Amino acid sequence: MEALEHQLVLFLERLFQGMGWGGVVAIMALESANIPIPSEVTMPLAGWMLVQARGGTLLRAVLEGGFYGGLGCTLGSLLSYALGYYGGRPFLFRYGRYLLIHPRDLEAADRWFARWGMWATFISRLLPIVRTFISFPAGVARVSIFPFTLLTFTGSFLWCAGLAAGGYIFGQHWEELRRLMRPFDIPIALALLAGFAYYLYRHIRHAREGYEALRPALQEADPPGEE
C-alpha cells in the first residue's frame, strides 16, 4: 500500500509542477467520481508544493486548497451523481437481483436519503473512504440537486482546506500527516465491511425463508414418485 502511495506521490508531483491547481482540481474530481485516490495524499502535497514551498501564507493554503479541492470534489461528485440518477436506477431494477438488490432496498434507500440525505451528503465529505462513493447512491435516490451541490462543496472545502493547511504546516515532511491519519481508515473500512456482511446475511436469510414458505406448495405441485 505504501509503495503504491509512493508512486502516486511521484505522479502528483509531476502533475502539480505542470498544471498547478488545475492538477488538484482534476485529481480531486477523479477521487469524488468513485476512483479511490486518497485526498489525504493529494491535498497535503498541494499545500506544501503549491503554497508553502513557493513562499505563500497559511491563509492562502486554506483558501486556495479549500476552493480548488472543493471545486474538484464537486465536479466529480456531480458526475457520479448523474450516473446514479440517470443510469443507476434502471440498471439496478433490471440487474439488481444478481447483486442481491431488491426493489424494496431502493425504496428503503429513498426513505433513508429523504430523512438523512442532506446531512449524509455533508458529513460524508469529512470521512475517508465514504466521501469517495456517497454521490452515486445519492443520485440513485435522486436527492435534490441544489442542496446536494451546495453541501458537497461546503463539506469538501472544509476537508480540503484542513488537509492543505496540514501540508503547509508540516512542509517537506507533509507525508507525516498521512501517516497520522492512516489509522482512521481502519475503523471506517471495518464498519463498511460489517455493514456489507450484514446486508448479505439479511438477503440470504430472507431468500431462504421465502423458499421455506413456498416449499409445501412446490411439493404439492411436484409430488415425489412412488416407489
Short mmCIF file of C-alpha atoms in Angstrom, two decimals:
data_model
loop_
_atom_site.label_atom_id
_atom_site.label_comp_id
_atom_site.label_asym_id
_atom_site.label_seq_id
_atom_site.Cartn_x
_atom_site.Cartn_y
_atom_site.Cartn_z
CA MET A 1 0.00 0.00 0.00
CA GLU A 2 2.76 2.45 0.93
CA ALA A 3 4.62 1.56 -2.27
CA LEU A 4 1.54 2.45 -4.31
CA GLU A 5 1.19 5.73 -2.45
CA HIS A 6 4.85 6.50 -3.17
CA GLN A 7 4.25 6.04 -6.90
CA LEU A 8 1.14 8.23 -6.59
CA VAL A 9 3.21 10.94 -4.91
CA LEU A 10 5.72 10.92 -7.76
CA PHE A 11 2.88 11.23 -10.28
CA LEU A 12 1.23 14.06 -8.33
CA GLU A 13 4.48 15.96 -8.01
CA ARG A 14 4.92 15.96 -11.79
CA LEU A 15 1.27 16.86 -12.31
CA PHE A 16 1.35 19.80 -9.90
CA GLN A 17 4.59 21.08 -11.36
CA GLY A 18 2.99 21.11 -14.79
CA MET A 19 -0.61 22.14 -14.02
CA GLY A 20 -0.57 23.74 -10.59
CA TRP A 21 -4.01 23.99 -9.02
CA GLY A 22 -5.58 22.67 -12.23
CA GLY A 23 -3.97 19.34 -11.39
CA VAL A 24 -5.55 19.46 -7.93
CA VAL A 25 -8.99 20.05 -9.46
CA ALA A 26 -8.52 17.11 -11.85
CA ILE A 27 -7.31 14.65 -9.20
CA MET A 28 -9.96 15.60 -6.64
CA ALA A 29 -12.63 15.26 -9.34
CA LEU A 30 -11.45 11.71 -10.00
CA GLU A 31 -11.39 10.98 -6.26
CA SER A 32 -15.03 12.02 -5.96
CA ALA A 33 -16.07 10.08 -9.06
CA ASN A 34 -15.63 6.68 -7.40
CA ILE A 35 -11.89 6.40 -8.09
CA PRO A 36 -10.14 5.85 -4.73
CA ILE A 37 -7.25 8.32 -4.96
CA PRO A 38 -6.58 9.35 -1.33
CA SER A 39 -7.15 13.05 -0.80
CA GLU A 40 -5.00 12.63 2.32
CA VAL A 41 -2.09 12.46 -0.12
CA THR A 42 -3.26 14.94 -2.75
CA MET A 43 -4.16 17.93 -0.60
CA PRO A 44 -1.25 17.96 1.88
CA LEU A 45 1.15 17.66 -1.04
CA ALA A 46 -0.61 20.60 -2.71
CA GLY A 47 -0.41 22.65 0.49
CA TRP A 48 3.32 22.13 0.56
CA MET A 49 4.26 22.29 -3.15
CA LEU A 50 1.85 24.96 -4.33
CA VAL A 51 1.88 27.27 -1.31
CA GLN A 52 4.49 26.72 1.41
CA ALA A 53 7.37 25.86 -0.94
CA ARG A 54 6.54 28.97 -3.01
CA GLY A 55 6.56 31.31 -0.04
CA GLY A 56 2.78 31.56 0.35
CA THR A 57 0.89 32.02 3.60
CA LEU A 58 -1.13 29.60 5.70
CA LEU A 59 -4.29 31.56 4.85
CA ARG A 60 -3.58 31.08 1.16
CA ALA A 61 -3.19 27.33 1.70
CA VAL A 62 -6.55 27.24 3.45
CA LEU A 63 -8.43 29.34 0.90
CA GLU A 64 -6.87 28.04 -2.30
CA GLY A 65 -6.66 24.47 -1.08
CA GLY A 66 -10.26 24.55 0.08
CA PHE A 67 -11.55 26.21 -3.08
CA TYR A 68 -9.71 24.21 -5.74
CA GLY A 69 -10.01 20.95 -3.85
CA GLY A 70 -13.69 21.58 -3.16
CA LEU A 71 -14.27 22.51 -6.80
CA GLY A 72 -12.73 19.27 -8.00
CA CYS A 73 -14.71 17.24 -5.47
CA THR A 74 -17.94 18.90 -6.54
CA LEU A 75 -17.33 18.30 -10.24
CA GLY A 76 -16.51 14.64 -9.68
CA SER A 77 -19.45 14.22 -7.32
CA LEU A 78 -21.87 15.68 -9.87
CA LEU A 79 -20.61 13.21 -12.46
CA SER A 80 -21.08 10.29 -10.06
CA TYR A 81 -24.48 11.69 -9.04
CA ALA A 82 -25.55 11.89 -12.69
CA LEU A 83 -24.50 8.29 -13.30
CA GLY A 84 -26.65 7.20 -10.39
CA TYR A 85 -29.56 9.47 -11.31
CA TYR A 86 -29.83 8.57 -14.99
CA GLY A 87 -28.35 5.10 -15.19
CA GLY A 88 -28.08 3.57 -11.76
CA ARG A 89 -31.75 3.09 -11.01
CA PRO A 90 -32.75 1.43 -14.32
CA PHE A 91 -29.66 -0.77 -14.10
CA LEU A 92 -30.48 -1.88 -10.55
CA PHE A 93 -34.12 -2.55 -11.39
CA ARG A 94 -33.02 -4.75 -14.28
CA TYR A 95 -29.95 -6.48 -12.89
CA GLY A 96 -30.15 -5.81 -9.16
CA ARG A 97 -31.29 -9.36 -8.38
CA TYR A 98 -27.86 -10.59 -9.47
CA LEU A 99 -26.32 -8.22 -6.90
CA LEU A 100 -28.83 -9.19 -4.18
CA ILE A 101 -30.50 -5.79 -4.54
CA HIS A 102 -34.29 -5.92 -4.36
CA PRO A 103 -36.64 -3.06 -5.34
CA ARG A 104 -37.56 -2.78 -1.66
CA ASP A 105 -33.89 -1.94 -0.99
CA LEU A 106 -34.18 1.03 -3.34
CA GLU A 107 -37.35 2.09 -1.55
CA ALA A 108 -35.55 1.85 1.79
CA ALA A 109 -32.65 3.92 0.38
CA ASP A 110 -35.14 6.54 -0.85
CA ARG A 111 -36.65 6.80 2.63
CA TRP A 112 -33.23 6.99 4.27
CA PHE A 113 -31.98 9.72 1.95
CA ALA A 114 -35.29 11.58 2.31
CA ARG A 115 -34.66 11.71 6.05
CA TRP A 116 -30.87 11.99 6.29
CA GLY A 117 -29.72 12.75 2.76
CA MET A 118 -28.60 16.33 3.29
CA TRP A 119 -26.73 15.51 6.50
CA ALA A 120 -25.25 12.41 4.87
CA THR A 121 -24.06 14.49 1.92
CA PHE A 122 -22.27 16.95 4.19
CA ILE A 123 -20.86 14.57 6.81
CA SER A 124 -19.64 12.05 4.23
CA ARG A 125 -17.35 14.75 2.82
CA LEU A 126 -15.49 14.74 6.13
CA LEU A 127 -14.91 10.97 6.21
CA PRO A 128 -12.21 8.94 4.45
CA ILE A 129 -13.38 6.23 2.04
CA VAL A 130 -17.09 7.13 2.38
CA ARG A 131 -16.55 10.50 0.69
CA THR A 132 -15.41 8.75 -2.49
CA PHE A 133 -18.61 6.73 -3.02
CA ILE A 134 -21.56 8.64 -1.49
CA SER A 135 -22.56 10.55 -4.63
CA PHE A 136 -23.64 7.56 -6.71
CA PRO A 137 -26.25 6.29 -4.21
CA ALA A 138 -27.38 9.88 -3.69
CA GLY A 139 -28.04 10.05 -7.44
CA VAL A 140 -29.86 6.72 -7.39
CA ALA A 141 -32.05 8.06 -4.55
CA ARG A 142 -32.46 11.31 -6.54
CA VAL A 143 -31.51 13.67 -3.75
CA SER A 144 -32.36 17.28 -4.60
CA ILE A 145 -29.53 18.57 -6.79
CA PHE A 146 -29.11 22.14 -5.45
CA PRO A 147 -28.62 21.31 -1.75
CA PHE A 148 -26.55 18.29 -2.78
CA THR A 149 -24.18 20.53 -4.74
CA LEU A 150 -24.00 23.21 -2.04
CA LEU A 151 -23.35 20.79 0.81
CA THR A 152 -20.89 18.77 -1.26
CA PHE A 153 -18.82 21.88 -1.93
CA THR A 154 -19.08 23.10 1.68
CA GLY A 155 -18.01 19.80 3.21
CA SER A 156 -15.29 19.32 0.60
CA PHE A 157 -13.99 22.85 1.15
CA LEU A 158 -13.53 22.15 4.87
CA TRP A 159 -11.88 18.78 4.26
CA CYS A 160 -9.51 20.02 1.56
CA ALA A 161 -8.68 23.25 3.40
CA GLY A 162 -7.75 21.31 6.52
CA LEU A 163 -5.53 18.89 4.61
CA ALA A 164 -3.85 21.67 2.62
CA ALA A 165 -3.21 23.59 5.84
CA GLY A 166 -1.70 20.46 7.37
CA GLY A 167 0.58 20.07 4.37
CA TYR A 168 1.62 23.70 4.74
CA ILE A 169 2.40 23.29 8.44
CA PHE A 170 4.33 20.03 8.03
CA GLY A 171 6.14 21.41 4.99
CA GLN A 172 8.51 18.96 3.32
CA HIS A 173 7.50 16.40 5.95
CA TRP A 174 3.89 16.58 4.80
CA GLU A 175 3.71 12.77 4.41
CA GLU A 176 3.81 12.55 8.19
CA LEU A 177 0.23 13.89 8.15
CA ARG A 178 -0.88 10.93 6.04
CA ARG A 179 0.85 8.56 8.46
CA LEU A 180 -1.05 10.10 11.37
CA MET A 181 -4.39 9.87 9.54
CA ARG A 182 -3.98 6.34 8.16
CA PRO A 183 -5.21 4.57 11.36
CA PHE A 184 -8.58 6.33 11.00
CA ASP A 185 -9.14 4.45 7.72
CA ILE A 186 -9.26 1.12 9.56
CA PRO A 187 -12.43 1.55 11.70
CA ILE A 188 -14.30 3.09 8.77
CA ALA A 189 -13.28 0.23 6.48
CA LEU A 190 -14.28 -2.32 9.14
CA ALA A 191 -17.65 -0.62 9.64
CA LEU A 192 -18.32 -0.71 5.90
CA LEU A 193 -17.26 -4.36 5.73
CA ALA A 194 -19.52 -5.25 8.66
CA GLY A 195 -22.42 -3.43 7.02
CA PHE A 196 -21.86 -5.31 3.77
CA ALA A 197 -21.67 -8.64 5.62
CA TYR A 198 -24.95 -7.89 7.42
CA TYR A 199 -26.54 -6.92 4.11
CA LEU A 200 -25.56 -10.28 2.59
CA TYR A 201 -26.74 -12.19 5.66
CA ARG A 202 -30.12 -10.44 5.69
CA HIS A 203 -30.75 -11.07 1.98
CA ILE A 204 -29.66 -14.72 2.11
CA ARG A 205 -31.85 -15.28 5.18
CA HIS A 206 -34.88 -13.68 3.51
CA ALA A 207 -34.33 -15.78 0.38
CA ARG A 208 -34.13 -18.94 2.50
CA GLU A 209 -37.27 -18.01 4.45
CA GLY A 210 -39.10 -17.34 1.19
CA TYR A 211 -38.10 -20.74 -0.13
CA GLU A 212 -39.19 -22.48 3.06
CA ALA A 213 -42.57 -20.75 2.86
CA LEU A 214 -43.02 -21.93 -0.72
CA ARG A 215 -41.78 -25.49 -0.15
CA PRO A 216 -45.22 -27.03 0.68
CA ALA A 217 -46.73 -25.57 -2.50
CA LEU A 218 -43.75 -26.78 -4.55
CA GLN A 219 -44.06 -30.28 -3.10
CA GLU A 220 -47.77 -30.40 -3.92
CA ALA A 221 -47.13 -29.28 -7.47
CA ASP A 222 -44.37 -31.86 -7.95
CA PRO A 223 -45.03 -34.81 -5.62
CA PRO A 224 -42.30 -37.41 -5.30
CA GLY A 225 -42.74 -40.54 -7.39
CA GLU A 226 -43.99 -43.68 -5.77
CA GLU A 227 -41.53 -46.50 -5.35
#
